[in-house]
Coordinates of C-alpha atoms and ligand atoms in Angstrom, one line a residue:
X1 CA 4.3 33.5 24.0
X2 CA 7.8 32.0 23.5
X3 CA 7.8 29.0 25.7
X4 CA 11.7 29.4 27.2
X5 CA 13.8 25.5 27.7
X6 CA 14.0 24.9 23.6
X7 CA 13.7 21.4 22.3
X8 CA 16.8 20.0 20.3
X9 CA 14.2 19.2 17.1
X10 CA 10.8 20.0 16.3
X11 CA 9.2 18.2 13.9
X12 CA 6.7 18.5 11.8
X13 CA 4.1 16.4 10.5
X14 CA 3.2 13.2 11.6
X15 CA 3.4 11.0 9.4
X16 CA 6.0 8.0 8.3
X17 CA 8.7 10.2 7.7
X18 CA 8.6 12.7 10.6
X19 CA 7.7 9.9 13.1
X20 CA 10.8 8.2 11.6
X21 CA 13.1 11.1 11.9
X22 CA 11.8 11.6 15.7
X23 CA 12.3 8.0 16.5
X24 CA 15.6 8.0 15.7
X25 CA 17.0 11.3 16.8
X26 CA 15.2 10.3 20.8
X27 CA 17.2 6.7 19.9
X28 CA 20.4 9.1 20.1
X29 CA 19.2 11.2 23.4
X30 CA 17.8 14.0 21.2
X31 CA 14.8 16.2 23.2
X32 CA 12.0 16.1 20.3
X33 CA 8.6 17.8 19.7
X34 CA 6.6 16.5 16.8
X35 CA 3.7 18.6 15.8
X36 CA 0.8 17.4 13.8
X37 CA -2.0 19.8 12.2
X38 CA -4.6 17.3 12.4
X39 CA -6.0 15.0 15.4
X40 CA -4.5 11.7 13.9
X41 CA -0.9 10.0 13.2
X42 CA -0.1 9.2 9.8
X43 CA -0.9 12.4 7.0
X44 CA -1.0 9.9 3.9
X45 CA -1.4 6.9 6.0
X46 CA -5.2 7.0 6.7
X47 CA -7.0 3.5 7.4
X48 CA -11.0 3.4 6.8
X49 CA -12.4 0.7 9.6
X50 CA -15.8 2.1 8.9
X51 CA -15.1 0.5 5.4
X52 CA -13.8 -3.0 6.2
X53 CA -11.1 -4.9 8.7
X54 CA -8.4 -3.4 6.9
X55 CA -9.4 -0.7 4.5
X56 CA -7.6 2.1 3.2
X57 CA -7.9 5.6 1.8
X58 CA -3.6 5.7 1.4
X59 CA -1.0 3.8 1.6
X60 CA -2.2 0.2 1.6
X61 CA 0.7 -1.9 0.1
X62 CA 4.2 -2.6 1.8
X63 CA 6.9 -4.4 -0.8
X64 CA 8.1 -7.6 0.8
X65 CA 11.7 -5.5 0.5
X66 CA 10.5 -2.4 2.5
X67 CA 12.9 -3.3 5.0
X68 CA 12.5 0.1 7.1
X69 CA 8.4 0.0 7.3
X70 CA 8.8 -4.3 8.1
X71 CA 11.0 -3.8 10.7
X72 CA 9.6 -0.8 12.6
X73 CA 6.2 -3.1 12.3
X74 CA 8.1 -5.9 13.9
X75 CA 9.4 -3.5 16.4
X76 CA 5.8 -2.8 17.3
X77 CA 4.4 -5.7 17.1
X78 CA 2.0 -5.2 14.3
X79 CA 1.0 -8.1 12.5
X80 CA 1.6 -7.7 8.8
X81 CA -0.3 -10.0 6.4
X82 CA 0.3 -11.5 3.0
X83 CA -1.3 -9.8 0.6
X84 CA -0.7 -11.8 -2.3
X85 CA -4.5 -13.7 -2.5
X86 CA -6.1 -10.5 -2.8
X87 CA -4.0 -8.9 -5.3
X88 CA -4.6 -12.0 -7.7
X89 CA -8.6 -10.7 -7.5
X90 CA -7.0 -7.3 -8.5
X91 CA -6.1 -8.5 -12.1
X92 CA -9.5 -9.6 -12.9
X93 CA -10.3 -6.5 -14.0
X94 CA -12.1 -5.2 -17.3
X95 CA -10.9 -2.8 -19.4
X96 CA -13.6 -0.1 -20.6
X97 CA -12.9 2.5 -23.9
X98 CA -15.5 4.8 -24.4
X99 CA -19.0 2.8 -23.9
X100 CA -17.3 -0.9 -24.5
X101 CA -16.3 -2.7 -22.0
X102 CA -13.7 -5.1 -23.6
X103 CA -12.9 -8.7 -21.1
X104 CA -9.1 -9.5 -21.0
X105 CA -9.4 -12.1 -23.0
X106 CA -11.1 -10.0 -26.1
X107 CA -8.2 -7.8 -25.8
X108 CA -5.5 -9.0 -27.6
X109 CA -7.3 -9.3 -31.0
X110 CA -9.3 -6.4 -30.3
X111 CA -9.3 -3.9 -33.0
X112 CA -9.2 -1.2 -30.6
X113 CA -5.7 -2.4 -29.2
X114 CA -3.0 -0.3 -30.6
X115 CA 0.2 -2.3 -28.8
X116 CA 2.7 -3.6 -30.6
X117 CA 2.5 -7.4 -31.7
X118 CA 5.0 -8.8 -29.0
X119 CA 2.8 -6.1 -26.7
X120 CA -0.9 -7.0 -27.9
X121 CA -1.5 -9.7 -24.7
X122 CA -0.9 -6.9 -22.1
X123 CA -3.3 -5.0 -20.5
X124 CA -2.8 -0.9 -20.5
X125 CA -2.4 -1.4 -16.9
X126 CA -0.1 -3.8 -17.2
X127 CA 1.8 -2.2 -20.3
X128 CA 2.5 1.1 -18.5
X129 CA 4.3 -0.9 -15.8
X130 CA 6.0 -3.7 -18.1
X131 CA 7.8 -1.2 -20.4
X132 CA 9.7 1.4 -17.7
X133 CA 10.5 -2.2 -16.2
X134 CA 11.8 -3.8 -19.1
X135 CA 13.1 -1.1 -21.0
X136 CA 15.6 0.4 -18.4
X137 CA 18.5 1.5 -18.3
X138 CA 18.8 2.2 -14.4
X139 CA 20.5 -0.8 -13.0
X140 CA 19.2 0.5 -9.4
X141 CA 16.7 2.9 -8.3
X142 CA 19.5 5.3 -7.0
X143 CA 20.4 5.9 -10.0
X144 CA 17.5 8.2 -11.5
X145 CA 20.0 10.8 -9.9
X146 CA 23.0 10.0 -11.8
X147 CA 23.5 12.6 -14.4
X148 CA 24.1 10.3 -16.6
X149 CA 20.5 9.4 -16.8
X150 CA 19.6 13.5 -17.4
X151 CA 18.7 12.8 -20.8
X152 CA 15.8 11.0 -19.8
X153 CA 14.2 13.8 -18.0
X154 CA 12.0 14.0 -21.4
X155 CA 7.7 13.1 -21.5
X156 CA 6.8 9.9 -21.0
X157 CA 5.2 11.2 -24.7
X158 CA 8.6 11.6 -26.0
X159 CA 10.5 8.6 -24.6
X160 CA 7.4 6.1 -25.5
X161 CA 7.8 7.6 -29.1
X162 CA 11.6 6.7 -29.1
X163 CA 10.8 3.5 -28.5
X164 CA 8.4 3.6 -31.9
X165 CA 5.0 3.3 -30.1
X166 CA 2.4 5.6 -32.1
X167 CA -0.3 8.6 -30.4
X168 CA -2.9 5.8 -30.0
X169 CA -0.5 3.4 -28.4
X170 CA 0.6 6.0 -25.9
X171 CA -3.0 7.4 -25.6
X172 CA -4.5 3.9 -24.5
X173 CA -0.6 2.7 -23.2
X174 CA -0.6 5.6 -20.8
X175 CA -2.8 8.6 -21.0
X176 CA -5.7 7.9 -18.8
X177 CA -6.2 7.0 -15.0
X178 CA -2.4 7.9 -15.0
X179 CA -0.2 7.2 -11.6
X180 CA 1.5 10.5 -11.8
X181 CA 0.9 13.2 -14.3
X182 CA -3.0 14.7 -16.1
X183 CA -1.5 12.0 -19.2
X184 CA 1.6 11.0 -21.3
X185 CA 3.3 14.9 -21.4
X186 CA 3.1 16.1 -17.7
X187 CA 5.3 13.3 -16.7
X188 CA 8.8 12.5 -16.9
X189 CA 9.8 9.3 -18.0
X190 CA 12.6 9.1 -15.6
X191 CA 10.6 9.6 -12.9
X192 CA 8.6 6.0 -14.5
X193 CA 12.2 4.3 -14.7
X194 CA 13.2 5.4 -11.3
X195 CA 9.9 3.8 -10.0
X196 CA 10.1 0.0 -12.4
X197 CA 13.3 0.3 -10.8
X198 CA 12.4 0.7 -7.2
X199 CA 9.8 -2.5 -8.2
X200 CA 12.4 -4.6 -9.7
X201 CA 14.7 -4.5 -7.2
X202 CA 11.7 -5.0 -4.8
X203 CA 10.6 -8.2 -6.2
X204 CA 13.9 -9.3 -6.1
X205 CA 13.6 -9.4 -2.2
X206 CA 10.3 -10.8 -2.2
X207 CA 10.1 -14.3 -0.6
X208 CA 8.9 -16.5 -3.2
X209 CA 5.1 -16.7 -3.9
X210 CA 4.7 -13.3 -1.9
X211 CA 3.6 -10.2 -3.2
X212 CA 4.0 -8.2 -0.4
X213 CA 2.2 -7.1 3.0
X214 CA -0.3 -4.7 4.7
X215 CA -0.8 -4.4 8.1
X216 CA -3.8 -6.5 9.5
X217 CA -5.5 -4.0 11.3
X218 CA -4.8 -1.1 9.2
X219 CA -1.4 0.6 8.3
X220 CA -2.4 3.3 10.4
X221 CA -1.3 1.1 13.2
X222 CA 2.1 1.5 12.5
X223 CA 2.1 5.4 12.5
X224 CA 0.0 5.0 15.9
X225 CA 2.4 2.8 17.1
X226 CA 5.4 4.9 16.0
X227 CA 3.4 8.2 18.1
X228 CA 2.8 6.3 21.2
X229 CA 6.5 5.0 21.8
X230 CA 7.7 8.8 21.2
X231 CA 8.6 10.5 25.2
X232 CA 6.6 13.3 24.1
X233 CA 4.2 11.9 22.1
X234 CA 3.0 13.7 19.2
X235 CA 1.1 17.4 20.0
X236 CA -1.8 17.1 17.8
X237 CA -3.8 19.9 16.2
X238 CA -1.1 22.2 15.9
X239 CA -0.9 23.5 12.4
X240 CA 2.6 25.4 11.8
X241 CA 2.3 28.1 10.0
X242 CA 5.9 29.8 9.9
X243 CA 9.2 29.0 10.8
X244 CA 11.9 30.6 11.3
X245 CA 15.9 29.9 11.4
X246 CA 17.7 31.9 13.5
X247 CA 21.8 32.3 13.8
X248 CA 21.2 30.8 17.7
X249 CA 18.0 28.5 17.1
X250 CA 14.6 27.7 15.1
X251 CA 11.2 28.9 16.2
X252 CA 8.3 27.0 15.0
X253 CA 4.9 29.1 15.0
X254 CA 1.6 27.3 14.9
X255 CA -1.8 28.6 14.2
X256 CA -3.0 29.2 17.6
X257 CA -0.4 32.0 17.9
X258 CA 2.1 30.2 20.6
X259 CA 5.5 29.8 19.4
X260 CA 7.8 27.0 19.9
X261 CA 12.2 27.3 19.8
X262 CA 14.1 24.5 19.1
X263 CA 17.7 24.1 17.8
X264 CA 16.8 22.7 14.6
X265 CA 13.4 21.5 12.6
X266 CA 12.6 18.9 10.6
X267 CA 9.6 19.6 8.2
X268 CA 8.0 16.7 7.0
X269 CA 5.4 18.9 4.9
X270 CA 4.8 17.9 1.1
X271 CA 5.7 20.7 -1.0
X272 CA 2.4 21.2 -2.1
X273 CA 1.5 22.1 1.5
X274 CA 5.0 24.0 2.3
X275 CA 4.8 26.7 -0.3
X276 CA 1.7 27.9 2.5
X277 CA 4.7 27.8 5.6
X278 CA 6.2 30.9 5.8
X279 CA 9.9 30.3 5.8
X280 CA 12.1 33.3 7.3
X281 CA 14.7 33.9 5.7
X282 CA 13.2 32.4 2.6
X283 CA 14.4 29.6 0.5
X284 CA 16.2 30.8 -2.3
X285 CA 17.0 30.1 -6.2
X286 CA 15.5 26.7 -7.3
X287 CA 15.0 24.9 -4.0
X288 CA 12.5 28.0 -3.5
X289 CA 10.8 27.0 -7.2
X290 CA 10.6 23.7 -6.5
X291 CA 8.6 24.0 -3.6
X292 CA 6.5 26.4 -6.0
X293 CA 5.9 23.9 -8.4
X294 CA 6.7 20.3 -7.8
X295 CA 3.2 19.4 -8.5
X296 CA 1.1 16.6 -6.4
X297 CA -0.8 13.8 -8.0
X298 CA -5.0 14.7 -7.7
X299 CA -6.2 11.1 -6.7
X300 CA -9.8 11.5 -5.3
X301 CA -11.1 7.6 -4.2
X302 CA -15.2 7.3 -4.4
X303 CA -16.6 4.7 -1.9
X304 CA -19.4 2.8 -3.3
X305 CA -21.3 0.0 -1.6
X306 CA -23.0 -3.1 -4.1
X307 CA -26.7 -3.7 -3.1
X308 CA -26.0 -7.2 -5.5
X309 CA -23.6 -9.1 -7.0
X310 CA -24.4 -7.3 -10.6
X311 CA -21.0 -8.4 -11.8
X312 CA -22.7 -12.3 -11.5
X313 CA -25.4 -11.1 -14.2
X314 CA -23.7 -9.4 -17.2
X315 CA -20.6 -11.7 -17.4
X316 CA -17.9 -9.0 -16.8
X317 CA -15.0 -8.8 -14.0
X318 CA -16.3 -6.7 -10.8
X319 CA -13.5 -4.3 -11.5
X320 CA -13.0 -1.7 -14.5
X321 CA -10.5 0.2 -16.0
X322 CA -12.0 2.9 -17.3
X323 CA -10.7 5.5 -19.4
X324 CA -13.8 8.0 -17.9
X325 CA -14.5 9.8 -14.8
X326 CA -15.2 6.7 -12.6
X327 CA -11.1 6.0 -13.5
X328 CA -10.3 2.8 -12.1
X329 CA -13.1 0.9 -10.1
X330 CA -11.6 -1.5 -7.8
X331 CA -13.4 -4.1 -6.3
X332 CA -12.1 -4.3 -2.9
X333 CA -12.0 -7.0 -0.4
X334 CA -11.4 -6.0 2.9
X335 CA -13.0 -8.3 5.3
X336 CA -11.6 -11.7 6.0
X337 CA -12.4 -13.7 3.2
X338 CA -10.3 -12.5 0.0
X339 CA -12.9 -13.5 -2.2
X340 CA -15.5 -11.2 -0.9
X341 CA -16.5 -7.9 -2.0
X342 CA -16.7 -6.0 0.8
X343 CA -17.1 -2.4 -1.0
X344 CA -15.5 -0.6 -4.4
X345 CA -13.5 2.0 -4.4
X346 CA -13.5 4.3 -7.8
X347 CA -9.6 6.1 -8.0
X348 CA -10.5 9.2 -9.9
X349 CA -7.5 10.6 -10.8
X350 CA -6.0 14.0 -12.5
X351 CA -8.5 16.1 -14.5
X352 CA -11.1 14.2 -13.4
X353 CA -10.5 14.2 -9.6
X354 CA -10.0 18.3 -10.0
X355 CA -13.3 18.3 -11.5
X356 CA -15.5 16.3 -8.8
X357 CA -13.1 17.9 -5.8
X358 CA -15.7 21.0 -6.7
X359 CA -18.7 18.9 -6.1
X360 CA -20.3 18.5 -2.6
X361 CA -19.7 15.0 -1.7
X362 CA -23.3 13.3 -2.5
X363 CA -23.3 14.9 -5.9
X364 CA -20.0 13.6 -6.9
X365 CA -21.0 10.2 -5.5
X366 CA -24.2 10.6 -7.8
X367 CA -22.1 11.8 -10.8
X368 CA -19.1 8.9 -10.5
X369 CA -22.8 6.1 -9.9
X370 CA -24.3 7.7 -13.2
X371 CA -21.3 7.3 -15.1
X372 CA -20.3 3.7 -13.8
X373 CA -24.7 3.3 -14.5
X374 CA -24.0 4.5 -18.1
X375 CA -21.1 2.2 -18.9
X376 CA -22.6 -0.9 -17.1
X377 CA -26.7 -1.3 -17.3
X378 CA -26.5 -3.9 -14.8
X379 CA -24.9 -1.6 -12.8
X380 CA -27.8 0.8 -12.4
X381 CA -29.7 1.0 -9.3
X382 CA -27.0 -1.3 -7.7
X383 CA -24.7 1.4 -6.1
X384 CA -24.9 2.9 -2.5
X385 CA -22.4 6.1 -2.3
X386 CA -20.8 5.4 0.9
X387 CA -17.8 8.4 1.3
X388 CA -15.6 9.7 -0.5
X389 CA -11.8 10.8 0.2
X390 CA -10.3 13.4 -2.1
X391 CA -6.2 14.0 -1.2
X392 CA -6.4 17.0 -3.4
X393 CA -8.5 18.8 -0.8
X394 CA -6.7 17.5 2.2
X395 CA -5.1 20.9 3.0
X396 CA -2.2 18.5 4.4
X397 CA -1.5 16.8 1.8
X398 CA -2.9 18.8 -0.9
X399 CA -2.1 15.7 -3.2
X400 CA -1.6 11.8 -3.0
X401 CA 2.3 12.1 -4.2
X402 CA 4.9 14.3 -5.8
X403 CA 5.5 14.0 -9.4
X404 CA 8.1 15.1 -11.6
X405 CA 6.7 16.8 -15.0
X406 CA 9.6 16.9 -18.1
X407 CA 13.2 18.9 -17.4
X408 CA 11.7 18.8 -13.7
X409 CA 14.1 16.3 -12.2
X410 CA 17.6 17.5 -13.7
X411 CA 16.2 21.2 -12.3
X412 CA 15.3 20.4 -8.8
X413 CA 15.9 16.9 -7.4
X414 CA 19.3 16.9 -6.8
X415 CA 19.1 20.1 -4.7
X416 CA 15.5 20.6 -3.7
X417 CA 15.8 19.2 -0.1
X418 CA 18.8 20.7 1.4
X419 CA 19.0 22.2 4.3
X420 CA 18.1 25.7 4.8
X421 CA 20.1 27.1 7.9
X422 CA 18.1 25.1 11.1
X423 CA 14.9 23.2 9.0
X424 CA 15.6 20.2 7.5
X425 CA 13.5 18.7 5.4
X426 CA 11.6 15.4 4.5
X427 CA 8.9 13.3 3.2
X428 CA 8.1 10.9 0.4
X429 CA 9.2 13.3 -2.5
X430 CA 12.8 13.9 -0.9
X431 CA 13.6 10.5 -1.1
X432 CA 16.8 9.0 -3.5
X433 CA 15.9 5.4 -3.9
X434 CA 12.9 4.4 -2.7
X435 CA 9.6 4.9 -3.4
X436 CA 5.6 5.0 -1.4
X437 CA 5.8 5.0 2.2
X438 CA 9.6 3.2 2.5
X439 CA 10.7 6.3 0.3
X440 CA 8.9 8.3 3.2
X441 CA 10.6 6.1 6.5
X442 CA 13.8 6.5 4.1
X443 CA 13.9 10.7 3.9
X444 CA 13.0 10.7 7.6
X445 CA 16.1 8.9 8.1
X446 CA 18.7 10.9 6.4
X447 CA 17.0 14.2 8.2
X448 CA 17.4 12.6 11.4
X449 CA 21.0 11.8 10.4
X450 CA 21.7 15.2 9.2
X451 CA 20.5 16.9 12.4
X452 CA 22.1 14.3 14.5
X453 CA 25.7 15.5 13.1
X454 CA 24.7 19.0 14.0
X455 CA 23.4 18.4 17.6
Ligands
FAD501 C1 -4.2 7.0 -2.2 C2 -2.8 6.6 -1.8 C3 -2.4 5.3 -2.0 C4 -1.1 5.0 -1.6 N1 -0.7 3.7 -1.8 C5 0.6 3.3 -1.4 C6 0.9 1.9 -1.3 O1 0.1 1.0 -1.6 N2 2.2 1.6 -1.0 C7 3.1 2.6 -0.6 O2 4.3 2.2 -0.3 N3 2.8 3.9 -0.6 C8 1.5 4.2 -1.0 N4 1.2 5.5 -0.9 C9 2.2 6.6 -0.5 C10 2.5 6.7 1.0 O3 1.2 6.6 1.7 C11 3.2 8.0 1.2 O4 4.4 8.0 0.4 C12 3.6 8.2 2.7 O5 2.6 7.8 3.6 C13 4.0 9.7 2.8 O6 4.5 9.9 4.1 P1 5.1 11.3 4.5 O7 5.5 11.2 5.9 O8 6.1 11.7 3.5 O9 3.9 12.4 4.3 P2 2.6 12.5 5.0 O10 2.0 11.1 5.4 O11 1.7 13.4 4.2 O12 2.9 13.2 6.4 C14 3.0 14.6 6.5 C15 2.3 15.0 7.8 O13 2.5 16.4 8.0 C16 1.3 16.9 8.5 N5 1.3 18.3 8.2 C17 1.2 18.9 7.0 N6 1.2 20.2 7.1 C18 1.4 20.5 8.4 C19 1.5 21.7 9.1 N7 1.4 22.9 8.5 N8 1.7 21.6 10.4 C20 1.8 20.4 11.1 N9 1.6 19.3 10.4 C21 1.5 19.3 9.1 C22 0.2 16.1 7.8 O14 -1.0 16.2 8.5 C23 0.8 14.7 7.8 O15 0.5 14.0 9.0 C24 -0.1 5.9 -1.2 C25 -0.6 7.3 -1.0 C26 -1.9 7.6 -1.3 C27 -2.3 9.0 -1.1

């Protein structure tokens, strides 16, 4: 059934940036339609209550210079707090290679450390953040889409060699429990320097002393809050399967078979979930490979619930950096004292996530307990599994976040989110100069603005 009286936009996916495109083409009159596959607001946004006063299974963190994300908070009336005390518990991390766990303060005379002298006092979490940051050449994030940056479109491999780092320095300096990429070669650097420059410039804005923000009950409040103020609301459950772009209008079809016009989309998809939208007439050329095979980070977080403080018996920091399948352990502290561990969170990432994402939930549980069990004796017995969240399997996100391997960026990112006759597109991966969920508020933006001039 084609419902007749088309809607100026339909959009799809509800999450920051189609709930940002939708706010402001309704700010300029526009009749809009958002459509969400699942029964909640917020795709990537996804707060855990059941885990703690403000818990999160995605985007937790808001820079202090996320103007677009602070603003439409303060426009809701969402109370964002500081969330500089907890991340100062963050740091006190250990760092675990094979079956040693190595304290920070071991670390810089350790004779597994293979950093450079000036380098040997950072951590390899800290290290893989420090050197994009300090060895840039991007005066502003914007400007990982200059062509004159195109020669760094090379592995993170191949641009931490140039700087005269060996395998082992790159192995333990990047390689494991990696942001974006399996390890050091299915990454592009640029892709790094575009990011250490989205955080410079972000601590620039920060307020002194101030990290930055979440929201204090949940981030998913400000997706929620985004849905309600919409006319229309968001129509939930409706998973689009096709759309089409016709010489006189759009039609959007969802999975129950109904079919919806409009006079132009906006898909807020991630590409990893588009290439499964059929698109008639197709996308063409490279914008058509890209959404083949701009790849999404596999980020699988293990919930795990202390029955002690076993951190207080063997001497070493709550959290671990591991470079095995429990991947970074974070202690987290979600409840309303900062200092209390309210639950961990295990970030498997890459290879790793792929391979417990074919597990039934209890057995990876079991598996990511054993291992933590194996690494840490005091450890053993110690660990409820309490849930698990995998974005990998989310069929609608089908990833945490795009990343750009080697070549990648020069090939698609310059033309990969164009529009293509009536659908625009956006999301977190079409973004030029910012990154996380502003980067997501920020490509929601310049949809809107683009269907605006065509309305
Ligand atoms: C684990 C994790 C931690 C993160 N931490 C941070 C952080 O600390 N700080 C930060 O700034 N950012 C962080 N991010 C990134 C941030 O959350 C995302 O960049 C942002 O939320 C992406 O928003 P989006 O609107 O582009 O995509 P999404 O939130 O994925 O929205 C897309 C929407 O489209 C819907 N959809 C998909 N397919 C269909 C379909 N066929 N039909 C209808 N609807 C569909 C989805 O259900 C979803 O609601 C994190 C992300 C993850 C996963």
């Amino acid at each position: 059934m084609i419902k007749r009286a088309p809607h100026d936009v339909v959009v799809i996916g509800a999450g920051l940036a189609g709930l940002n495109a939708a706010y402001l083409l309704e700010a300029e009159g526009a009749d809009v339609l958002v459509l969400e596959a699942q029964a909640r607001v917020g795709g990537r946004i996804h707060s855990m209550r059941q885990l703690g006063r403000n818990a999160e299974a995605g985007g937790t963190y808001i820079g202090a210079g996320y103007t677009r994300i602070i603003e439409t908070a303060e426009r809701h009336g969402i109370k964002l707090i500081d969330v500089t005390p907890t991340l100062q518990f963050f740091r006190e991390q250990d760092l675990v290679l094979g079956a040693e766990i190595i304290r920070q303060a071991e670390w810089p005379d350790h004779p597994a450390n293979p950093f450079p002298a000036r380098d040997k006092a950072l951590m390899p979490w800290t290290y893989r953040r420090v050197l994009p940051m300090r060895e840039n050449p991007l005066a502003s994030p914007g400007e990982w889409l200059d062509p004159k940056h195109a020669d760094l479109d090379i592995s993170m491999r191949d641009w931490m060699r140039g700087l005269g780092l060996d395998d082992d320095a790159i192995e333990i300096g990047y390689s494991f429990n990696s942001t974006f990429g399996d390890d050091a070669n299915d990454v592009s650097a640029l892709l790094l320097l575009f990011r250490a420059a989205f955080s410079t410039a972000q601590r620039a804005l920060a307020p002194k002393d101030t990290l930055g923000f979440t929201a204090e009950n949940g981030v998913e409040s400000i997706p929620a809050a985004m849905a309600q103020s919409l006319r229309r609301g968001v129509q939930f459950e409706s998973p689009v399967t096709a759309i089409e772009s016709r010489r006189d209008g759009a039609v959007v079809h969802c999975v129950d078979g109904s079919r919806i016009k409009a006079r132009h989309v906006v898909c807020s998809a991630p590409f990893s979930v588009l290439r499964n939208i059929g698109i008639d007439p197709p996308l063409a050329g490279l914008q058509a490979e890209a959404v083949t095979r701009l790849r999404s980070q596999a980020v699988t977080q293990v919930y795990l619930r202390p029955k002690t403080p076993y951190w207080e018996h063997d001497g070493h920091a709550p959290s671990l950096f591991t470079d095995s399948l429990p991947g970074m352990l974070a202690a987290v502290r979600s409840g309303a004292n900062p200092s209390t561990i309210t639950h961990f969170a295990a970030w498997v990432t890459g290879h790793h996530a792929v391979e417990i994402d074919a597990l039934s939930e209890a057995d990876a549980g079991r598996l990511v307990i054993e291992a933590i069990a194996a690494i840490r004796p005091a450890a053993r017995g110690q660990l409820e599994f309490i849930g698990l969240h995998s974005w990998g399997s989310d069929p609608y996100a089908a990833g945490a976040w795009a990343y750009f391997r080697p070549g990648e960026i020069n090939r698609y990112a310059r033309i990969m989110g164009k529009p293509h006759g009536r659908i625009h597109f956006c999301g977190e991966h079409l973004a030029r100069s910012s990154r996380g969920m502003e980067a997501a508020m920020e490509s929601g933006e310049r949809a809107g603005g683009e269907v605006l001039t065509r309305l």
